[in-house]
Amino acid sequence: MHDPRVLLDPATDAVRKLARRGFNLDLPALDKLFSQRTALVGQADESRAESNRLAREVGAAAKRGEDVTEPRERAKSVKARVQELEEQHRQVSAELEEFLLGVPNLPSDELPDGNSDEDAELVRTWGEPPAFDFDPADHVSIGERLGIFDFQRATKLSGPRFSVTRGAGARLERAIAAFLIELHTEQHGYTEFNVPVIVNRQTMTGTGQLPKFESDLFRTGVAERELFLIPTAEVPLTNLHAGEILATEDLPFAYTANTACFRSEAGSYGKDTKGLIRLHQFQKVELVRFCTPERADAEFELLLSHAENALKELGLAYRVVKLAAGDIGFSAERTYDIEVWLPGQQRYREISSVSDFGTFQARRAGIRTKAKDGTRGLANTLNGSGLPIGRTMVAILEQNQQEDGSVVLPPALVPYARFKRINPDGTLGE
């Protein structure tokens, strides 16, 4: 969420910046709401002061034995006016908050123009896409041939866009998750958390999923409480510090969690309907960092390097692209996508998004900072996928498939999986 004064400041150039992401900021409407609220605060303060003055006068007159009927009526009238102004202030403040909650973050000027992945700017590539002496299969064909996927029974259980893994597939998923968590905690310095995957509306609002993306979320309830299934562990991890003041000398904080994630994928039907690419439920290891705004650039590069290192350790060819201003998420100032090479599709596909949110989420969630000298501010939040389990398995299966139908595991995974390959018949090979 934004400070309305910042959006109204011509130096911010908010209208132009938001137009780059396809958002039309109604500046006159914002100015009207903000002016109304400011005026009502002043009027209420004046009326409150007058009410207090009249109350003192009535009390003094009563002590002197004077008739206080008329001044008491005036005091009641002013008190009623205070209550009226306070109610008007609540209404206008609610309208202003609703307006501001719908305004996305200002995109960084470093981002290219455009609104699709075709407008992304290539940053770098790593690794050589594997060359095959045969036509590489996609992960669905590989997994079904090996007997490690069962999409038919997943559909029976829950409908389309769910998955069931079995045997070596389930074991491989578990190994990937263990490898990623240990990498990020032992080598990259993240603190691991086990967090709820069902959260309240305030928590979803803090990171920007609500109110704009309510149709994309799965909603549930417990004992008449409205709750939502998280689309990513970014939501609970970031909101761990909602309403708190963080000491700047303790920053940065680096958090990670492996959780189930739930997305309705509204508007995506017809895209990636087969396989593990776009599911309603999936596992993901998330990385979240808190810092001061002055450290944001360095923290962004560090976070990006941690997500990249996971792919390097697994030997998976990938590239990094800078998303266009109109293609970044609602809460982001800038986003770099890491795209892994998928031989079965003969293209790079997103496997991680690393985003800098500036102070946008911190303002919504009330995450503040305080320096030793008493200086106060807002925290800068960042997050990235490090990595999604399903898409990582897709890349491993496709980049490491063999002509005989087997799949060789990356050496980094072997200590966690305790096998080296999946044989053509689906059995484990040492």
JSON list of C-alpha atoms in Angstrom, two decimals, residues 81-182:
[
{"chain": "A", "resi": 81, "resn": "ARG", "atom": "CA", "xyz": [-21.10, 17.23, 16.03]},
{"chain": "A", "resi": 82, "resn": "VAL", "atom": "CA", "xyz": [-17.86, 15.57, 17.14]},
{"chain": "A", "resi": 83, "resn": "GLN", "atom": "CA", "xyz": [-19.45, 12.15, 16.84]},
{"chain": "A", "resi": 84, "resn": "GLU", "atom": "CA", "xyz": [-20.81, 13.04, 13.39]},
{"chain": "A", "resi": 85, "resn": "LEU", "atom": "CA", "xyz": [-17.39, 14.21, 12.19]},
{"chain": "A", "resi": 86, "resn": "GLU", "atom": "CA", "xyz": [-15.71, 11.10, 13.61]},
{"chain": "A", "resi": 87, "resn": "GLU", "atom": "CA", "xyz": [-18.15, 8.89, 11.72]},
{"chain": "A", "resi": 88, "resn": "GLN", "atom": "CA", "xyz": [-17.56, 10.84, 8.51]},
{"chain": "A", "resi": 89, "resn": "HIS", "atom": "CA", "xyz": [-13.81, 10.46, 9.09]},
{"chain": "A", "resi": 90, "resn": "ARG", "atom": "CA", "xyz": [-14.18, 6.69, 9.51]},
{"chain": "A", "resi": 91, "resn": "GLN", "atom": "CA", "xyz": [-16.17, 6.44, 6.28]},
{"chain": "A", "resi": 92, "resn": "VAL", "atom": "CA", "xyz": [-13.76, 8.56, 4.23]},
{"chain": "A", "resi": 93, "resn": "SER", "atom": "CA", "xyz": [-10.75, 6.78, 5.73]},
{"chain": "A", "resi": 94, "resn": "ALA", "atom": "CA", "xyz": [-12.26, 3.43, 4.74]},
{"chain": "A", "resi": 95, "resn": "GLU", "atom": "CA", "xyz": [-12.85, 4.69, 1.20]},
{"chain": "A", "resi": 96, "resn": "LEU", "atom": "CA", "xyz": [-9.29, 6.00, 1.01]},
{"chain": "A", "resi": 97, "resn": "GLU", "atom": "CA", "xyz": [-7.88, 2.71, 2.29]},
{"chain": "A", "resi": 98, "resn": "GLU", "atom": "CA", "xyz": [-9.95, 0.73, -0.21]},
{"chain": "A", "resi": 99, "resn": "PHE", "atom": "CA", "xyz": [-8.66, 3.00, -2.99]},
{"chain": "A", "resi": 100, "resn": "LEU", "atom": "CA", "xyz": [-5.03, 2.60, -1.91]},
{"chain": "A", "resi": 101, "resn": "LEU", "atom": "CA", "xyz": [-5.29, -1.18, -1.45]},
{"chain": "A", "resi": 102, "resn": "GLY", "atom": "CA", "xyz": [-6.16, -1.42, -5.14]},
{"chain": "A", "resi": 103, "resn": "VAL", "atom": "CA", "xyz": [-3.12, 0.54, -6.35]},
{"chain": "A", "resi": 104, "resn": "PRO", "atom": "CA", "xyz": [-0.18, -1.70, -7.33]},
{"chain": "A", "resi": 105, "resn": "ASN", "atom": "CA", "xyz": [3.42, -0.96, -6.49]},
{"chain": "A", "resi": 106, "resn": "LEU", "atom": "CA", "xyz": [5.36, 1.49, -8.63]},
{"chain": "A", "resi": 107, "resn": "PRO", "atom": "CA", "xyz": [7.57, -0.42, -11.08]},
{"chain": "A", "resi": 108, "resn": "SER", "atom": "CA", "xyz": [11.26, 0.30, -11.08]},
{"chain": "A", "resi": 109, "resn": "ASP", "atom": "CA", "xyz": [12.51, 2.48, -13.92]},
{"chain": "A", "resi": 110, "resn": "GLU", "atom": "CA", "xyz": [15.15, -0.19, -14.64]},
{"chain": "A", "resi": 111, "resn": "LEU", "atom": "CA", "xyz": [12.48, -2.51, -16.06]},
{"chain": "A", "resi": 112, "resn": "PRO", "atom": "CA", "xyz": [11.87, -2.64, -19.80]},
{"chain": "A", "resi": 113, "resn": "ASP", "atom": "CA", "xyz": [8.53, -1.54, -21.26]},
{"chain": "A", "resi": 114, "resn": "GLY", "atom": "CA", "xyz": [5.93, -4.14, -22.18]},
{"chain": "A", "resi": 115, "resn": "ASN", "atom": "CA", "xyz": [3.41, -6.48, -20.61]},
{"chain": "A", "resi": 116, "resn": "SER", "atom": "CA", "xyz": [4.34, -10.02, -21.63]},
{"chain": "A", "resi": 117, "resn": "ASP", "atom": "CA", "xyz": [7.20, -12.49, -21.33]},
{"chain": "A", "resi": 118, "resn": "GLU", "atom": "CA", "xyz": [8.19, -11.57, -24.88]},
{"chain": "A", "resi": 119, "resn": "ASP", "atom": "CA", "xyz": [9.17, -8.13, -23.57]},
{"chain": "A", "resi": 120, "resn": "ALA", "atom": "CA", "xyz": [11.50, -9.52, -20.90]},
{"chain": "A", "resi": 121, "resn": "GLU", "atom": "CA", "xyz": [15.17, -8.60, -21.09]},
{"chain": "A", "resi": 122, "resn": "LEU", "atom": "CA", "xyz": [17.78, -11.35, -21.03]},
{"chain": "A", "resi": 123, "resn": "VAL", "atom": "CA", "xyz": [20.22, -10.92, -18.13]},
{"chain": "A", "resi": 124, "resn": "ARG", "atom": "CA", "xyz": [22.36, -14.07, -18.43]},
{"chain": "A", "resi": 125, "resn": "THR", "atom": "CA", "xyz": [22.35, -17.77, -19.17]},
{"chain": "A", "resi": 126, "resn": "TRP", "atom": "CA", "xyz": [24.05, -20.63, -17.32]},
{"chain": "A", "resi": 127, "resn": "GLY", "atom": "CA", "xyz": [24.84, -24.11, -18.53]},
{"chain": "A", "resi": 128, "resn": "GLU", "atom": "CA", "xyz": [24.39, -25.72, -21.90]},
{"chain": "A", "resi": 129, "resn": "PRO", "atom": "CA", "xyz": [20.99, -27.24, -22.72]},
{"chain": "A", "resi": 130, "resn": "PRO", "atom": "CA", "xyz": [21.62, -30.97, -23.07]},
{"chain": "A", "resi": 131, "resn": "ALA", "atom": "CA", "xyz": [21.93, -32.40, -26.56]},
{"chain": "A", "resi": 132, "resn": "PHE", "atom": "CA", "xyz": [20.29, -35.77, -27.27]},
{"chain": "A", "resi": 133, "resn": "ASP", "atom": "CA", "xyz": [20.79, -38.40, -29.96]},
{"chain": "A", "resi": 134, "resn": "PHE", "atom": "CA", "xyz": [17.07, -39.11, -29.72]},
{"chain": "A", "resi": 135, "resn": "ASP", "atom": "CA", "xyz": [13.85, -37.11, -29.56]},
{"chain": "A", "resi": 136, "resn": "PRO", "atom": "CA", "xyz": [13.55, -36.03, -25.92]},
{"chain": "A", "resi": 137, "resn": "ALA", "atom": "CA", "xyz": [10.23, -36.73, -24.23]},
{"chain": "A", "resi": 138, "resn": "ASP", "atom": "CA", "xyz": [8.35, -34.35, -21.98]},
{"chain": "A", "resi": 139, "resn": "HIS", "atom": "CA", "xyz": [8.02, -35.03, -18.27]},
{"chain": "A", "resi": 140, "resn": "VAL", "atom": "CA", "xyz": [4.47, -36.38, -18.57]},
{"chain": "A", "resi": 141, "resn": "SER", "atom": "CA", "xyz": [5.53, -39.10, -21.00]},
{"chain": "A", "resi": 142, "resn": "ILE", "atom": "CA", "xyz": [8.64, -39.87, -18.96]},
{"chain": "A", "resi": 143, "resn": "GLY", "atom": "CA", "xyz": [6.76, -40.04, -15.66]},
{"chain": "A", "resi": 144, "resn": "GLU", "atom": "CA", "xyz": [3.89, -42.14, -16.95]},
{"chain": "A", "resi": 145, "resn": "ARG", "atom": "CA", "xyz": [6.30, -44.54, -18.72]},
{"chain": "A", "resi": 146, "resn": "LEU", "atom": "CA", "xyz": [8.27, -44.96, -15.49]},
{"chain": "A", "resi": 147, "resn": "GLY", "atom": "CA", "xyz": [5.09, -45.36, -13.46]},
{"chain": "A", "resi": 148, "resn": "ILE", "atom": "CA", "xyz": [5.95, -42.50, -11.10]},
{"chain": "A", "resi": 149, "resn": "PHE", "atom": "CA", "xyz": [2.97, -40.24, -12.03]},
{"chain": "A", "resi": 150, "resn": "ASP", "atom": "CA", "xyz": [-0.72, -41.09, -11.80]},
{"chain": "A", "resi": 151, "resn": "PHE", "atom": "CA", "xyz": [-2.72, -38.15, -13.09]},
{"chain": "A", "resi": 152, "resn": "GLN", "atom": "CA", "xyz": [-5.80, -40.28, -13.76]},
{"chain": "A", "resi": 153, "resn": "ARG", "atom": "CA", "xyz": [-6.22, -41.20, -10.10]},
{"chain": "A", "resi": 154, "resn": "ALA", "atom": "CA", "xyz": [-5.40, -37.62, -9.06]},
{"chain": "A", "resi": 155, "resn": "THR", "atom": "CA", "xyz": [-8.32, -36.47, -11.20]},
{"chain": "A", "resi": 156, "resn": "LYS", "atom": "CA", "xyz": [-10.53, -39.11, -9.60]},
{"chain": "A", "resi": 157, "resn": "LEU", "atom": "CA", "xyz": [-9.61, -37.78, -6.17]},
{"chain": "A", "resi": 158, "resn": "SER", "atom": "CA", "xyz": [-9.77, -34.04, -6.77]},
{"chain": "A", "resi": 159, "resn": "GLY", "atom": "CA", "xyz": [-10.44, -33.20, -10.40]},
{"chain": "A", "resi": 160, "resn": "PRO", "atom": "CA", "xyz": [-8.05, -31.76, -12.99]},
{"chain": "A", "resi": 161, "resn": "ARG", "atom": "CA", "xyz": [-4.81, -29.93, -12.17]},
{"chain": "A", "resi": 162, "resn": "PHE", "atom": "CA", "xyz": [-3.82, -32.19, -9.29]},
{"chain": "A", "resi": 163, "resn": "SER", "atom": "CA", "xyz": [-1.10, -34.83, -9.23]},
{"chain": "A", "resi": 164, "resn": "VAL", "atom": "CA", "xyz": [-0.22, -38.10, -7.58]},
{"chain": "A", "resi": 165, "resn": "THR", "atom": "CA", "xyz": [3.38, -39.28, -7.50]},
{"chain": "A", "resi": 166, "resn": "ARG", "atom": "CA", "xyz": [4.30, -42.78, -6.46]},
{"chain": "A", "resi": 167, "resn": "GLY", "atom": "CA", "xyz": [7.37, -44.86, -5.68]},
{"chain": "A", "resi": 168, "resn": "ALA", "atom": "CA", "xyz": [10.51, -43.26, -7.10]},
{"chain": "A", "resi": 169, "resn": "GLY", "atom": "CA", "xyz": [8.52, -40.12, -7.98]},
{"chain": "A", "resi": 170, "resn": "ALA", "atom": "CA", "xyz": [7.37, -39.49, -4.42]},
{"chain": "A", "resi": 171, "resn": "ARG", "atom": "CA", "xyz": [10.83, -40.30, -3.13]},
{"chain": "A", "resi": 172, "resn": "LEU", "atom": "CA", "xyz": [12.40, -37.90, -5.65]},
{"chain": "A", "resi": 173, "resn": "GLU", "atom": "CA", "xyz": [10.07, -35.08, -4.54]},
{"chain": "A", "resi": 174, "resn": "ARG", "atom": "CA", "xyz": [11.04, -35.67, -0.93]},
{"chain": "A", "resi": 175, "resn": "ALA", "atom": "CA", "xyz": [14.73, -35.68, -1.84]},
{"chain": "A", "resi": 176, "resn": "ILE", "atom": "CA", "xyz": [14.45, -32.40, -3.78]},
{"chain": "A", "resi": 177, "resn": "ALA", "atom": "CA", "xyz": [12.75, -30.69, -0.84]},
{"chain": "A", "resi": 178, "resn": "ALA", "atom": "CA", "xyz": [15.36, -31.95, 1.64]},
{"chain": "A", "resi": 179, "resn": "PHE", "atom": "CA", "xyz": [18.22, -30.91, -0.65]},
{"chain": "A", "resi": 180, "resn": "LEU", "atom": "CA", "xyz": [16.81, -27.38, -1.12]},
{"chain": "A", "resi": 181, "resn": "ILE", "atom": "CA", "xyz": [16.10, -26.78, 2.55]},
{"chain": "A", "resi": 182, "resn": "GLU", "atom": "CA", "xyz": [19.55, -27.96, 3.60]}
]
